[in-house]
Amino acid sequence: GENVEQHPSTLSVQEGDSAVIKCTYSDSASNYFPWYKQELGKGPQLIIDIRSNVGEKKDQRIAVTLNKTAKHFSLHITETQPEDSAVYFCAASKPGGSYIPTFGRGTSLIVHP
Amino acid sequence: GAGVSQSPSNKVTEKGKDVELRCDPISGHTALYWYRQSLGQGLEFLIYFQGNSAPDKSGLPSDRFSAERTGGSVSTLTIQRTQQEDSAVYLCASSLDVGELFFGEGSRLTVL
């Protein structure tokens, strides 16, 4: 089955700095890569996603890049703010009879004011 | 509109007791997922329901775990003879076919 590795497990930055979280996946058939943000005491919420037919997608301060050849994708957050502090999860899934995302282990992002 | 609702939000039980966790998905969502989140761990897939198809139970860790979805809507996750290692947050999510998962806030289970 699919295996998703996520690094780093913890990331501490100063407000205004950029943050980058990286994920690798194992199944070359995977074609959908969402990123979720989980705030304390809440369920994860989708913040951005990318499909395998594009290499980059941007939404204001967040962007995701995908390298299909190397089977890795990354989340980039620019001009970080304290409210960006949360746990971020990457995931990968592939088409088929069922659609079950495999999640990475999460990155705890701490933005210091 | 209403999101995914889970109950109870917190459950403390004694080892060996059975527990039931409930999930009300977003109306009209055909897919429903259960995940388990242990402290410092990622989201571990448990079970997936899609419409009237047979559920994908490949993630259930043991036969003490079971789940059902009645009428294509509400789902119940049952853990029999709970063990301390079952302590975790159990997250339910629903979606419209393929795409974004909408998660509930989870049920935190503590087994003493």
Short mmCIF file of N, CA and C in Angstrom, two decimals, chain A residues 32 36 38 41-44 46 51 89 97-101 103-106, chain B residues 33 35 37 40-43 45 48 56 91 97-101 103-105:
data_model
loop_
_atom_site.label_atom_id
_atom_site.label_comp_id
_atom_site.label_asym_id
_atom_site.label_seq_id
_atom_site.Cartn_x
_atom_site.Cartn_y
_atom_site.Cartn_z
N TYR A 32 -3.44 12.48 -6.23
CA TYR A 32 -4.10 13.58 -5.53
C TYR A 32 -3.41 13.78 -4.20
N TYR A 36 -3.67 19.28 4.99
CA TYR A 36 -4.66 19.63 6.01
C TYR A 36 -3.97 20.34 7.17
N GLN A 38 -4.50 21.24 11.23
CA GLN A 38 -5.26 20.88 12.41
C GLN A 38 -4.90 21.79 13.57
N GLY A 41 -7.49 20.87 19.33
CA GLY A 41 -8.85 20.51 19.72
C GLY A 41 -9.84 20.44 18.58
N LYS A 42 -9.35 20.57 17.36
CA LYS A 42 -10.25 20.55 16.21
C LYS A 42 -9.85 19.45 15.23
N GLY A 43 -10.73 19.19 14.28
CA GLY A 43 -10.41 18.23 13.24
C GLY A 43 -9.58 18.89 12.15
N PRO A 44 -8.85 18.09 11.37
CA PRO A 44 -8.06 18.66 10.26
C PRO A 44 -8.97 19.33 9.24
N LEU A 46 -8.88 21.05 5.21
CA LEU A 46 -8.12 21.18 3.95
C LEU A 46 -7.71 22.63 3.73
N ARG A 51 -3.17 18.16 -7.86
CA ARG A 51 -3.32 16.92 -8.61
C ARG A 51 -2.10 16.73 -9.48
N PHE A 89 -0.76 18.20 8.00
CA PHE A 89 -0.66 16.84 7.49
C PHE A 89 -0.68 16.85 5.96
N GLY A 97 -11.33 1.83 -6.92
CA GLY A 97 -12.64 1.51 -6.38
C GLY A 97 -12.95 2.28 -5.12
N SER A 98 -11.96 2.60 -4.34
CA SER A 98 -12.18 3.39 -3.13
C SER A 98 -11.16 4.51 -3.09
N TYR A 99 -11.46 5.53 -2.39
CA TYR A 99 -10.58 6.69 -2.29
C TYR A 99 -10.26 6.87 -0.82
N ILE A 100 -9.10 6.42 -0.40
CA ILE A 100 -8.73 6.48 1.00
C ILE A 100 -7.38 7.17 1.11
N PRO A 101 -7.35 8.43 1.54
CA PRO A 101 -6.06 9.11 1.66
C PRO A 101 -5.18 8.47 2.71
N PHE A 103 -2.19 9.40 5.15
CA PHE A 103 -1.65 10.63 5.72
C PHE A 103 -0.23 10.46 6.22
N GLY A 104 0.54 11.56 6.17
CA GLY A 104 1.82 11.60 6.85
C GLY A 104 1.61 11.75 8.35
N ARG A 105 2.70 11.74 9.11
CA ARG A 105 2.59 11.76 10.57
C ARG A 105 2.40 13.16 11.13
N GLY A 106 2.46 14.17 10.29
CA GLY A 106 2.17 15.52 10.74
C GLY A 106 3.42 16.31 11.09
N TYR B 33 -15.49 8.18 6.56
CA TYR B 33 -14.23 7.58 6.99
C TYR B 33 -14.10 7.68 8.51
N TYR B 35 -10.85 7.59 11.22
CA TYR B 35 -9.42 7.58 11.42
C TYR B 35 -9.15 7.61 12.93
N GLN B 37 -6.24 8.92 15.77
CA GLN B 37 -5.07 9.77 15.96
C GLN B 37 -4.56 9.58 17.38
N GLY B 40 0.85 12.34 19.16
CA GLY B 40 2.07 12.49 18.38
C GLY B 40 2.12 11.67 17.11
N GLN B 41 1.03 11.00 16.80
CA GLN B 41 1.00 10.16 15.61
C GLN B 41 0.16 10.79 14.52
N GLY B 42 0.25 10.25 13.35
CA GLY B 42 -0.55 10.72 12.23
C GLY B 42 -1.96 10.19 12.30
N LEU B 43 -2.61 10.24 11.19
CA LEU B 43 -4.00 9.79 11.09
C LEU B 43 -3.99 8.36 10.54
N PHE B 45 -5.86 5.21 9.26
CA PHE B 45 -7.13 4.83 8.65
C PHE B 45 -7.71 3.60 9.34
N TYR B 48 -13.83 2.66 5.87
CA TYR B 48 -14.37 3.58 4.86
C TYR B 48 -15.70 3.03 4.35
N ASP B 56 -14.82 -0.76 3.38
CA ASP B 56 -13.41 -1.17 3.38
C ASP B 56 -12.95 -1.18 4.83
N LEU B 91 -11.40 10.19 14.82
CA LEU B 91 -11.89 11.22 13.91
C LEU B 91 -12.76 10.61 12.82
N ASP B 97 -17.90 11.93 -2.84
CA ASP B 97 -17.09 11.16 -3.77
C ASP B 97 -15.60 11.43 -3.54
N VAL B 98 -14.86 11.75 -4.57
CA VAL B 98 -13.41 11.95 -4.45
C VAL B 98 -13.11 13.42 -4.21
N GLY B 99 -12.28 13.69 -3.23
CA GLY B 99 -11.92 15.08 -2.99
C GLY B 99 -11.76 15.39 -1.52
N GLU B 100 -12.11 16.58 -1.16
CA GLU B 100 -11.89 17.08 0.19
C GLU B 100 -12.64 16.27 1.24
N LEU B 101 -11.92 15.92 2.30
CA LEU B 101 -12.53 15.30 3.46
C LEU B 101 -12.90 16.40 4.47
N PHE B 103 -13.70 16.87 8.29
CA PHE B 103 -13.55 16.15 9.54
C PHE B 103 -14.43 16.74 10.63
N GLY B 104 -14.86 15.87 11.53
CA GLY B 104 -15.45 16.32 12.78
C GLY B 104 -14.35 16.69 13.75
N GLU B 105 -14.74 17.09 14.95
CA GLU B 105 -13.75 17.50 15.94
C GLU B 105 -13.19 16.31 16.73
#
